[in-house]
Amino acid sequence: MEVQADMEPSSSISLVSAVSYGIASMAMVFINKAVIMQYPHSMTVLTLQQLATSLLIHFGRRMGYTRAKGIELSTAKKLLPVSIFYNANVAFALASLKGVNIPMYIAIKRLTPLAVLIAGYLFGGKGKPTTQVALSVLLTAAGCVIAALGDFSFDLFGYGLALTSVFFQTMYLVLVEKSGAEDGLSSIEIMFYNSFLSLPFLSFLIIVTGEFPNSVSLLLAKCSYLPFLVILVLSLVMGIVLNFTMFLCTIVNSALTTTIVGVLKGVGSTTLGFVLLGGVEVHALNVSGLVVNTAGGVWYSYAKYRQKKAKPVRLISDLEAHRK
């Protein structure tokens, strides 16, 4: 079932979409890490993920597995900024990792919920957030800052790239929320447009950055190794799952909810990283910050749950949504 953006989803749909996005996002971190350790051309991997997404939805639509509409020029023009901000976010995020360590990068990206809250207030989102929602977001951001205090290794250029990535991610999520709400697009349709419109931009990037054609020849050579091929296919599949759950969560909840889930995912990924990788020194500030961060996320979830329970429930199926 696809939930249209102009319909109010039930609390269970909201919860499932948020949890699914969190799990998919967390799994994607480790799967991508496994791929990049053997194949360093990250932009080529992203291009393959978007190509796989486009082809899957296209053939799924042709075979009748989804009622998603085909590409319409007028809608593509409206969603072009979404695709541009999405790819700009990814490009700046990858570039920032060259000069910023992982803990500091995660801390900066966790400031996205606060940025989304501010952007939603300035550009008009789904109404003004309640006091509890606003305070929980501030608490989450404060926890991020506290957790990162012990990991600061100043790199002005790298910080600038990471903060620019936060800006693009914020605008991207807000535009997804507004596009779905205004145009009545389903999560699959927005995902289809985003992946399709991303391909020219990403193709340009892999050429400009020098990944092509070496990345293609290396990929063909690596694919003869079965374990790598399995991980690569899993990465492509999870890329589709991640994009779908992200768009679904943003539409049925809000851009702010999606970023909060991303923050909590970051906490889980960091914790698993300590357990699975080892060799990381734990500081009191890190632990305190993670506790404050998690408390803010739990508080936010509770506030949104109460807010959702107070609203009427209206659902629309994928079939009903496209009988028009």
mmCIF file of C-alpha atoms in Angstrom:
data_model
loop_
_atom_site.group_PDB
_atom_site.id
_atom_site.type_symbol
_atom_site.label_atom_id
_atom_site.label_comp_id
_atom_site.label_asym_id
_atom_site.label_seq_id
_atom_site.Cartn_x
_atom_site.Cartn_y
_atom_site.Cartn_z
ATOM 1 C CA MET A 1 0.000 0.000 0.000
ATOM 2 C CA GLU A 2 1.176 3.498 -0.850
ATOM 3 C CA VAL A 3 -0.048 6.333 1.314
ATOM 4 C CA GLN A 4 -0.740 9.557 -0.509
ATOM 5 C CA ALA A 5 0.780 12.679 0.959
ATOM 6 C CA ASP A 6 -2.517 14.533 1.200
ATOM 7 C CA MET A 7 -4.054 11.806 3.374
ATOM 8 C CA GLU A 8 -3.495 11.468 7.111
ATOM 9 C CA PRO A 9 -1.832 8.102 7.860
ATOM 10 C CA SER A 10 -2.581 6.063 10.957
ATOM 11 C CA SER A 11 -0.153 6.021 13.883
ATOM 12 C CA SER A 12 0.813 2.421 13.031
ATOM 13 C CA ILE A 13 1.715 3.349 9.430
ATOM 14 C CA SER A 14 3.736 6.289 10.722
ATOM 15 C CA LEU A 15 5.587 4.081 13.205
ATOM 16 C CA VAL A 16 6.292 1.307 10.679
ATOM 17 C CA SER A 17 7.597 3.768 8.088
ATOM 18 C CA ALA A 18 9.917 5.424 10.619
ATOM 19 C CA VAL A 19 11.257 2.122 12.018
ATOM 20 C CA SER A 20 11.733 0.692 8.509
ATOM 21 C CA TYR A 21 13.705 3.743 7.432
ATOM 22 C CA GLY A 22 15.866 3.560 10.551
ATOM 23 C CA ILE A 23 16.691 -0.132 10.040
ATOM 24 C CA ALA A 24 17.365 0.278 6.310
ATOM 25 C CA SER A 25 19.526 3.341 6.885
ATOM 26 C CA MET A 26 21.571 1.644 9.593
ATOM 27 C CA ALA A 27 22.092 -1.496 7.492
ATOM 28 C CA MET A 28 23.102 0.616 4.498
ATOM 29 C CA VAL A 29 25.976 2.195 6.449
ATOM 30 C CA PHE A 30 27.661 -1.161 7.017
ATOM 31 C CA ILE A 31 26.830 -2.569 3.556
ATOM 32 C CA ASN A 32 28.254 0.500 1.815
ATOM 33 C CA LYS A 33 31.297 0.334 4.078
ATOM 34 C CA ALA A 34 31.873 -3.277 2.986
ATOM 35 C CA VAL A 35 31.589 -2.290 -0.688
ATOM 36 C CA ILE A 36 33.801 0.805 -0.439
ATOM 37 C CA MET A 37 36.530 -1.159 1.366
ATOM 38 C CA GLN A 38 36.899 -3.255 -1.807
ATOM 39 C CA TYR A 39 35.713 -0.733 -4.407
ATOM 40 C CA PRO A 40 36.610 2.925 -3.633
ATOM 41 C CA HIS A 41 34.544 4.577 -6.386
ATOM 42 C CA SER A 42 31.578 5.686 -4.258
ATOM 43 C CA MET A 43 29.949 7.937 -6.874
ATOM 44 C CA THR A 44 29.829 5.031 -9.339
ATOM 45 C CA VAL A 45 28.142 2.865 -6.699
ATOM 46 C CA LEU A 46 25.564 5.620 -6.091
ATOM 47 C CA THR A 47 24.939 5.883 -9.843
ATOM 48 C CA LEU A 48 24.357 2.134 -10.063
ATOM 49 C CA GLN A 49 21.914 2.304 -7.123
ATOM 50 C CA GLN A 50 19.879 5.040 -8.798
ATOM 51 C CA LEU A 51 19.955 3.200 -12.135
ATOM 52 C CA ALA A 52 18.717 -0.001 -10.459
ATOM 53 C CA THR A 53 15.937 1.969 -8.746
ATOM 54 C CA SER A 54 14.782 3.557 -12.011
ATOM 55 C CA LEU A 55 14.772 0.256 -13.885
ATOM 56 C CA LEU A 56 12.984 -1.644 -11.110
ATOM 57 C CA ILE A 57 10.146 0.887 -10.828
ATOM 58 C CA HIS A 58 9.884 1.234 -14.613
ATOM 59 C CA PHE A 59 9.530 -2.510 -15.228
ATOM 60 C CA GLY A 60 7.373 -2.906 -12.126
ATOM 61 C CA ARG A 61 5.000 -0.319 -13.557
ATOM 62 C CA ARG A 62 5.023 -2.005 -16.986
ATOM 63 C CA MET A 63 4.238 -5.390 -15.428
ATOM 64 C CA GLY A 64 1.468 -3.973 -13.253
ATOM 65 C CA TYR A 65 3.122 -4.452 -9.861
ATOM 66 C CA THR A 66 2.688 -0.774 -9.018
ATOM 67 C CA ARG A 67 0.207 1.872 -10.132
ATOM 68 C CA ALA A 68 2.868 4.569 -10.142
ATOM 69 C CA LYS A 69 2.458 6.980 -13.024
ATOM 70 C CA GLY A 70 5.084 7.410 -15.732
ATOM 71 C CA ILE A 71 7.351 10.428 -16.153
ATOM 72 C CA GLU A 72 5.479 13.643 -16.884
ATOM 73 C CA LEU A 73 7.461 16.691 -18.010
ATOM 74 C CA SER A 74 5.561 19.161 -15.824
ATOM 75 C CA THR A 75 6.068 17.043 -12.706
ATOM 76 C CA ALA A 76 9.728 16.416 -13.580
ATOM 77 C CA LYS A 77 10.315 20.169 -13.723
ATOM 78 C CA LYS A 78 8.768 20.589 -10.273
ATOM 79 C CA LEU A 79 10.854 17.769 -8.779
ATOM 80 C CA LEU A 80 14.122 18.716 -10.469
ATOM 81 C CA PRO A 81 15.184 20.835 -7.452
ATOM 82 C CA VAL A 82 14.588 17.782 -5.216
ATOM 83 C CA SER A 83 16.995 15.726 -7.297
ATOM 84 C CA ILE A 84 19.570 18.521 -7.455
ATOM 85 C CA PHE A 85 19.561 19.029 -3.675
ATOM 86 C CA TYR A 86 19.705 15.272 -3.093
ATOM 87 C CA ASN A 87 22.789 14.785 -5.245
ATOM 88 C CA ALA A 88 24.440 17.961 -3.973
ATOM 89 C CA ASN A 89 23.966 16.669 -0.427
ATOM 90 C CA VAL A 90 25.647 13.362 -1.301
ATOM 91 C CA ALA A 91 28.484 15.032 -3.222
ATOM 92 C CA PHE A 92 29.347 17.507 -0.434
ATOM 93 C CA ALA A 93 29.007 14.810 2.230
ATOM 94 C CA LEU A 94 31.483 12.552 0.451
ATOM 95 C CA ALA A 95 33.887 15.445 -0.146
ATOM 96 C CA SER A 96 33.767 16.513 3.520
ATOM 97 C CA LEU A 97 34.918 13.055 4.665
ATOM 98 C CA LYS A 98 38.352 13.761 3.182
ATOM 99 C CA GLY A 99 39.056 16.428 5.811
ATOM 100 C CA VAL A 100 36.657 15.636 8.682
ATOM 101 C CA ASN A 101 36.851 12.587 10.918
ATOM 102 C CA ILE A 102 33.853 10.271 11.177
ATOM 103 C CA PRO A 103 32.682 11.285 14.709
ATOM 104 C CA MET A 104 32.760 14.983 13.790
ATOM 105 C CA TYR A 105 31.049 14.302 10.465
ATOM 106 C CA ILE A 106 28.225 12.433 12.208
ATOM 107 C CA ALA A 107 27.908 15.240 14.767
ATOM 108 C CA ILE A 108 27.562 17.887 12.063
ATOM 109 C CA LYS A 109 25.029 15.823 10.092
ATOM 110 C CA ARG A 110 22.991 15.375 13.276
ATOM 111 C CA LEU A 111 22.332 19.116 13.217
ATOM 112 C CA THR A 112 19.995 18.502 10.266
ATOM 113 C CA PRO A 113 16.831 18.118 12.431
ATOM 114 C CA LEU A 114 17.334 21.599 13.858
ATOM 115 C CA ALA A 115 17.901 22.969 10.358
ATOM 116 C CA VAL A 116 14.740 21.236 9.105
ATOM 117 C CA LEU A 117 12.760 22.689 12.000
ATOM 118 C CA ILE A 118 13.966 26.194 11.143
ATOM 119 C CA ALA A 119 13.378 25.695 7.401
ATOM 120 C CA GLY A 120 9.889 24.333 8.034
ATOM 121 C CA TYR A 121 9.064 27.402 10.113
ATOM 122 C CA LEU A 122 10.444 29.799 7.473
ATOM 123 C CA PHE A 123 8.965 28.123 4.377
ATOM 124 C CA GLY A 124 5.811 26.694 5.886
ATOM 125 C CA GLY A 125 5.742 22.961 6.569
ATOM 126 C CA LYS A 126 2.941 20.960 8.178
ATOM 127 C CA GLY A 127 2.129 23.671 10.658
ATOM 128 C CA LYS A 128 4.054 25.130 13.578
ATOM 129 C CA PRO A 129 5.641 22.407 15.768
ATOM 130 C CA THR A 130 4.418 22.003 19.327
ATOM 131 C CA THR A 131 6.552 23.129 22.248
ATOM 132 C CA GLN A 132 7.464 19.537 23.114
ATOM 133 C CA VAL A 133 8.525 18.788 19.540
ATOM 134 C CA ALA A 134 10.670 21.922 19.347
ATOM 135 C CA LEU A 135 12.314 21.299 22.732
ATOM 136 C CA SER A 136 13.016 17.632 21.922
ATOM 137 C CA VAL A 137 14.749 18.629 18.689
ATOM 138 C CA LEU A 138 16.864 21.178 20.566
ATOM 139 C CA LEU A 139 17.740 18.538 23.160
ATOM 140 C CA THR A 140 18.749 16.112 20.403
ATOM 141 C CA ALA A 141 20.980 18.740 18.781
ATOM 142 C CA ALA A 142 22.520 19.607 22.159
ATOM 143 C CA GLY A 143 23.335 15.937 22.694
ATOM 144 C CA CYS A 144 25.051 15.831 19.309
ATOM 145 C CA VAL A 145 27.235 18.800 20.189
ATOM 146 C CA ILE A 146 28.162 17.356 23.601
ATOM 147 C CA ALA A 147 29.037 13.973 22.055
ATOM 148 C CA ALA A 148 31.306 15.642 19.489
ATOM 149 C CA LEU A 149 33.175 17.965 21.863
ATOM 150 C CA GLY A 150 35.856 15.378 22.559
ATOM 151 C CA ASP A 151 36.366 14.654 18.851
ATOM 152 C CA PHE A 152 36.921 18.118 17.375
ATOM 153 C CA SER A 153 39.919 18.270 15.025
ATOM 154 C CA PHE A 154 39.459 21.614 13.329
ATOM 155 C CA ASP A 155 39.457 21.646 9.530
ATOM 156 C CA LEU A 156 37.720 24.783 8.297
ATOM 157 C CA PHE A 157 37.309 23.597 4.706
ATOM 158 C CA GLY A 158 36.033 20.175 5.717
ATOM 159 C CA TYR A 159 33.588 21.692 8.220
ATOM 160 C CA GLY A 160 32.343 24.050 5.543
ATOM 161 C CA LEU A 161 31.669 21.159 3.165
ATOM 162 C CA ALA A 162 29.844 19.173 5.865
ATOM 163 C CA LEU A 163 27.695 22.156 6.877
ATOM 164 C CA THR A 164 26.904 22.792 3.207
ATOM 165 C CA SER A 165 25.803 19.160 2.985
ATOM 166 C CA VAL A 166 23.482 19.763 5.955
ATOM 167 C CA PHE A 167 21.953 22.712 4.108
ATOM 168 C CA PHE A 168 21.344 20.690 0.943
ATOM 169 C CA GLN A 169 19.925 17.754 2.922
ATOM 170 C CA THR A 170 17.561 20.102 4.755
ATOM 171 C CA MET A 171 16.298 21.710 1.553
ATOM 172 C CA TYR A 172 15.992 18.285 -0.047
ATOM 173 C CA LEU A 173 13.835 16.826 2.738
ATOM 174 C CA VAL A 174 11.636 19.930 2.977
ATOM 175 C CA LEU A 175 11.103 19.875 -0.801
ATOM 176 C CA VAL A 176 10.198 16.161 -0.693
ATOM 177 C CA GLU A 177 7.590 16.895 1.967
ATOM 178 C CA LYS A 178 6.176 19.874 0.055
ATOM 179 C CA SER A 179 6.265 18.121 -3.338
ATOM 180 C CA GLY A 180 4.390 15.107 -2.037
ATOM 181 C CA ALA A 181 1.823 17.243 -0.259
ATOM 182 C CA GLU A 182 1.188 19.643 -3.132
ATOM 183 C CA ASP A 183 1.253 17.219 -6.064
ATOM 184 C CA GLY A 184 -0.340 14.189 -4.373
ATOM 185 C CA LEU A 185 2.573 11.939 -5.364
ATOM 186 C CA SER A 186 3.139 8.581 -3.722
ATOM 187 C CA SER A 187 6.471 7.565 -2.192
ATOM 188 C CA ILE A 188 7.268 5.308 -5.167
ATOM 189 C CA GLU A 189 6.527 8.069 -7.676
ATOM 190 C CA ILE A 190 8.799 10.569 -5.922
ATOM 191 C CA MET A 191 11.511 7.890 -5.697
ATOM 192 C CA PHE A 192 11.109 7.188 -9.434
ATOM 193 C CA TYR A 193 11.452 10.840 -10.378
ATOM 194 C CA ASN A 194 14.416 11.354 -8.060
ATOM 195 C CA SER A 195 16.369 8.353 -9.355
ATOM 196 C CA PHE A 196 15.579 9.151 -12.995
ATOM 197 C CA LEU A 197 16.555 12.814 -12.698
ATOM 198 C CA SER A 198 19.690 11.916 -10.723
ATOM 199 C CA LEU A 199 21.254 9.857 -13.495
ATOM 200 C CA PRO A 200 22.455 12.729 -15.770
ATOM 201 C CA PHE A 201 23.856 14.638 -12.765
ATOM 202 C CA LEU A 202 25.659 11.587 -11.349
ATOM 203 C CA SER A 203 26.999 10.582 -14.775
ATOM 204 C CA PHE A 204 28.454 14.072 -15.089
ATOM 205 C CA LEU A 205 30.036 13.791 -11.628
ATOM 206 C CA ILE A 206 31.778 10.464 -12.213
ATOM 207 C CA ILE A 207 33.285 11.885 -15.400
ATOM 208 C CA VAL A 208 34.372 15.207 -13.838
ATOM 209 C CA THR A 209 35.836 13.529 -10.731
ATOM 210 C CA GLY A 210 37.844 11.134 -12.914
ATOM 211 C CA GLU A 211 36.155 7.948 -11.709
ATOM 212 C CA PHE A 212 35.121 7.044 -15.253
ATOM 213 C CA PRO A 213 36.323 4.978 -17.117
ATOM 214 C CA ASN A 214 38.643 3.379 -14.548
ATOM 215 C CA SER A 215 35.710 2.685 -12.224
ATOM 216 C CA VAL A 216 33.936 0.624 -14.892
ATOM 217 C CA SER A 217 36.963 -1.535 -15.737
ATOM 218 C CA LEU A 218 37.657 -2.128 -12.040
ATOM 219 C CA LEU A 219 33.998 -2.990 -11.418
ATOM 220 C CA LEU A 220 33.997 -5.592 -14.203
ATOM 221 C CA ALA A 221 37.153 -7.136 -12.796
ATOM 222 C CA LYS A 222 35.785 -7.178 -9.233
ATOM 223 C CA CYS A 223 32.483 -8.772 -10.279
ATOM 224 C CA SER A 224 34.318 -11.980 -11.132
ATOM 225 C CA TYR A 225 34.857 -12.372 -7.374
ATOM 226 C CA LEU A 226 31.612 -13.899 -6.015
ATOM 227 C CA PRO A 227 31.699 -12.441 -2.451
ATOM 228 C CA PHE A 228 32.103 -8.909 -3.835
ATOM 229 C CA LEU A 229 29.326 -9.479 -6.377
ATOM 230 C CA VAL A 230 26.978 -10.595 -3.596
ATOM 231 C CA ILE A 231 27.785 -7.508 -1.498
ATOM 232 C CA LEU A 232 27.369 -5.224 -4.528
ATOM 233 C CA VAL A 233 23.946 -6.678 -5.407
ATOM 234 C CA LEU A 234 22.911 -6.373 -1.760
ATOM 235 C CA SER A 235 24.036 -2.736 -1.838
ATOM 236 C CA LEU A 236 21.900 -2.059 -4.928
ATOM 237 C CA VAL A 237 18.857 -3.719 -3.361
ATOM 238 C CA MET A 238 19.303 -1.899 -0.059
ATOM 239 C CA GLY A 239 19.746 1.369 -1.940
ATOM 240 C CA ILE A 240 16.242 0.891 -3.364
ATOM 241 C CA VAL A 241 14.825 -0.079 0.049
ATOM 242 C CA LEU A 242 16.499 2.896 1.725
ATOM 243 C CA ASN A 243 15.184 5.423 -0.803
ATOM 244 C CA PHE A 244 11.648 4.000 -0.610
ATOM 245 C CA THR A 245 11.510 3.994 3.206
ATOM 246 C CA MET A 246 13.030 7.473 3.355
ATOM 247 C CA PHE A 247 10.459 8.968 0.980
ATOM 248 C CA LEU A 248 7.639 7.049 2.676
ATOM 249 C CA CYS A 249 8.697 8.251 6.124
ATOM 250 C CA THR A 250 8.999 11.843 4.909
ATOM 251 C CA ILE A 251 5.553 11.805 3.277
ATOM 252 C CA VAL A 252 3.509 10.046 5.981
ATOM 253 C CA ASN A 253 5.307 11.778 8.862
ATOM 254 C CA SER A 254 7.413 14.837 8.034
ATOM 255 C CA ALA A 255 10.901 15.889 7.004
ATOM 256 C CA LEU A 256 11.642 16.516 10.680
ATOM 257 C CA THR A 257 10.662 12.961 11.640
ATOM 258 C CA THR A 258 12.915 11.529 8.931
ATOM 259 C CA THR A 259 15.911 13.491 10.184
ATOM 260 C CA ILE A 260 15.221 12.547 13.817
ATOM 261 C CA VAL A 261 15.156 8.881 12.786
ATOM 262 C CA GLY A 262 18.433 9.524 10.995
ATOM 263 C CA VAL A 263 19.889 10.941 14.203
ATOM 264 C CA LEU A 264 18.829 7.895 16.234
ATOM 265 C CA LYS A 265 20.184 5.667 13.456
ATOM 266 C CA GLY A 266 23.479 7.461 13.855
ATOM 267 C CA VAL A 267 23.480 6.601 17.552
ATOM 268 C CA GLY A 268 22.834 2.946 16.738
ATOM 269 C CA SER A 269 25.494 2.906 14.016
ATOM 270 C CA THR A 270 28.036 4.497 16.350
ATOM 271 C CA THR A 271 27.246 1.984 19.101
ATOM 272 C CA LEU A 272 27.522 -0.967 16.713
ATOM 273 C CA GLY A 273 30.743 0.519 15.389
ATOM 274 C CA PHE A 274 32.201 0.459 18.913
ATOM 275 C CA VAL A 275 31.151 -3.188 19.351
ATOM 276 C CA LEU A 276 31.976 -4.534 15.898
ATOM 277 C CA LEU A 277 35.111 -2.575 15.074
ATOM 278 C CA GLY A 278 36.692 -1.939 18.478
ATOM 279 C CA GLY A 279 39.802 0.172 19.029
ATOM 280 C CA VAL A 280 37.775 3.306 19.756
ATOM 281 C CA GLU A 281 38.411 5.222 22.961
ATOM 282 C CA VAL A 282 35.195 6.137 24.765
ATOM 283 C CA HIS A 283 35.084 9.518 26.527
ATOM 284 C CA ALA A 284 32.602 10.712 29.156
ATOM 285 C CA LEU A 285 31.467 13.514 26.832
ATOM 286 C CA ASN A 286 30.680 11.006 24.066
ATOM 287 C CA VAL A 287 28.577 8.813 26.364
ATOM 288 C CA SER A 288 26.811 11.801 27.949
ATOM 289 C CA GLY A 289 26.047 13.268 24.541
ATOM 290 C CA LEU A 290 24.635 10.004 23.218
ATOM 291 C CA VAL A 291 22.394 9.690 26.289
ATOM 292 C CA VAL A 292 21.090 13.260 25.854
ATOM 293 C CA ASN A 293 20.695 12.703 22.108
ATOM 294 C CA THR A 294 18.694 9.499 22.610
ATOM 295 C CA ALA A 295 16.534 11.113 25.302
ATOM 296 C CA GLY A 296 15.657 13.893 22.867
ATOM 297 C CA GLY A 297 14.728 11.363 20.187
ATOM 298 C CA VAL A 298 12.519 9.383 22.561
ATOM 299 C CA TRP A 299 10.851 12.572 23.773
ATOM 300 C CA TYR A 300 10.209 13.647 20.188
ATOM 301 C CA SER A 301 8.737 10.241 19.288
ATOM 302 C CA TYR A 302 6.369 10.420 22.263
ATOM 303 C CA ALA A 303 5.307 13.984 21.404
ATOM 304 C CA LYS A 304 4.623 13.078 17.765
ATOM 305 C CA TYR A 305 2.715 9.948 18.790
ATOM 306 C CA ARG A 306 0.380 11.961 21.000
ATOM 307 C CA GLN A 307 -0.038 14.543 18.261
ATOM 308 C CA LYS A 308 -0.823 11.808 15.704
ATOM 309 C CA LYS A 309 -3.383 10.100 17.979
ATOM 310 C CA ALA A 310 -5.298 13.348 18.251
ATOM 311 C CA LYS A 311 -5.847 13.557 14.469
ATOM 312 C CA PRO A 312 -8.429 11.709 12.331
ATOM 313 C CA VAL A 313 -7.249 8.733 10.304
ATOM 314 C CA ARG A 314 -7.656 8.647 6.538
ATOM 315 C CA LEU A 315 -5.981 6.105 4.271
ATOM 316 C CA ILE A 316 -5.931 5.627 0.535
ATOM 317 C CA SER A 317 -4.626 2.558 -1.270
ATOM 318 C CA ASP A 318 -2.304 2.553 -4.253
ATOM 319 C CA LEU A 319 -5.180 1.362 -6.472
ATOM 320 C CA GLU A 320 -7.591 4.013 -5.243
ATOM 321 C CA ALA A 321 -4.996 6.743 -5.573
ATOM 322 C CA HIS A 322 -4.659 6.164 -9.310
ATOM 323 C CA ARG A 323 -8.255 5.589 -10.388
ATOM 324 C CA LYS A 324 -8.507 9.276 -11.165
#
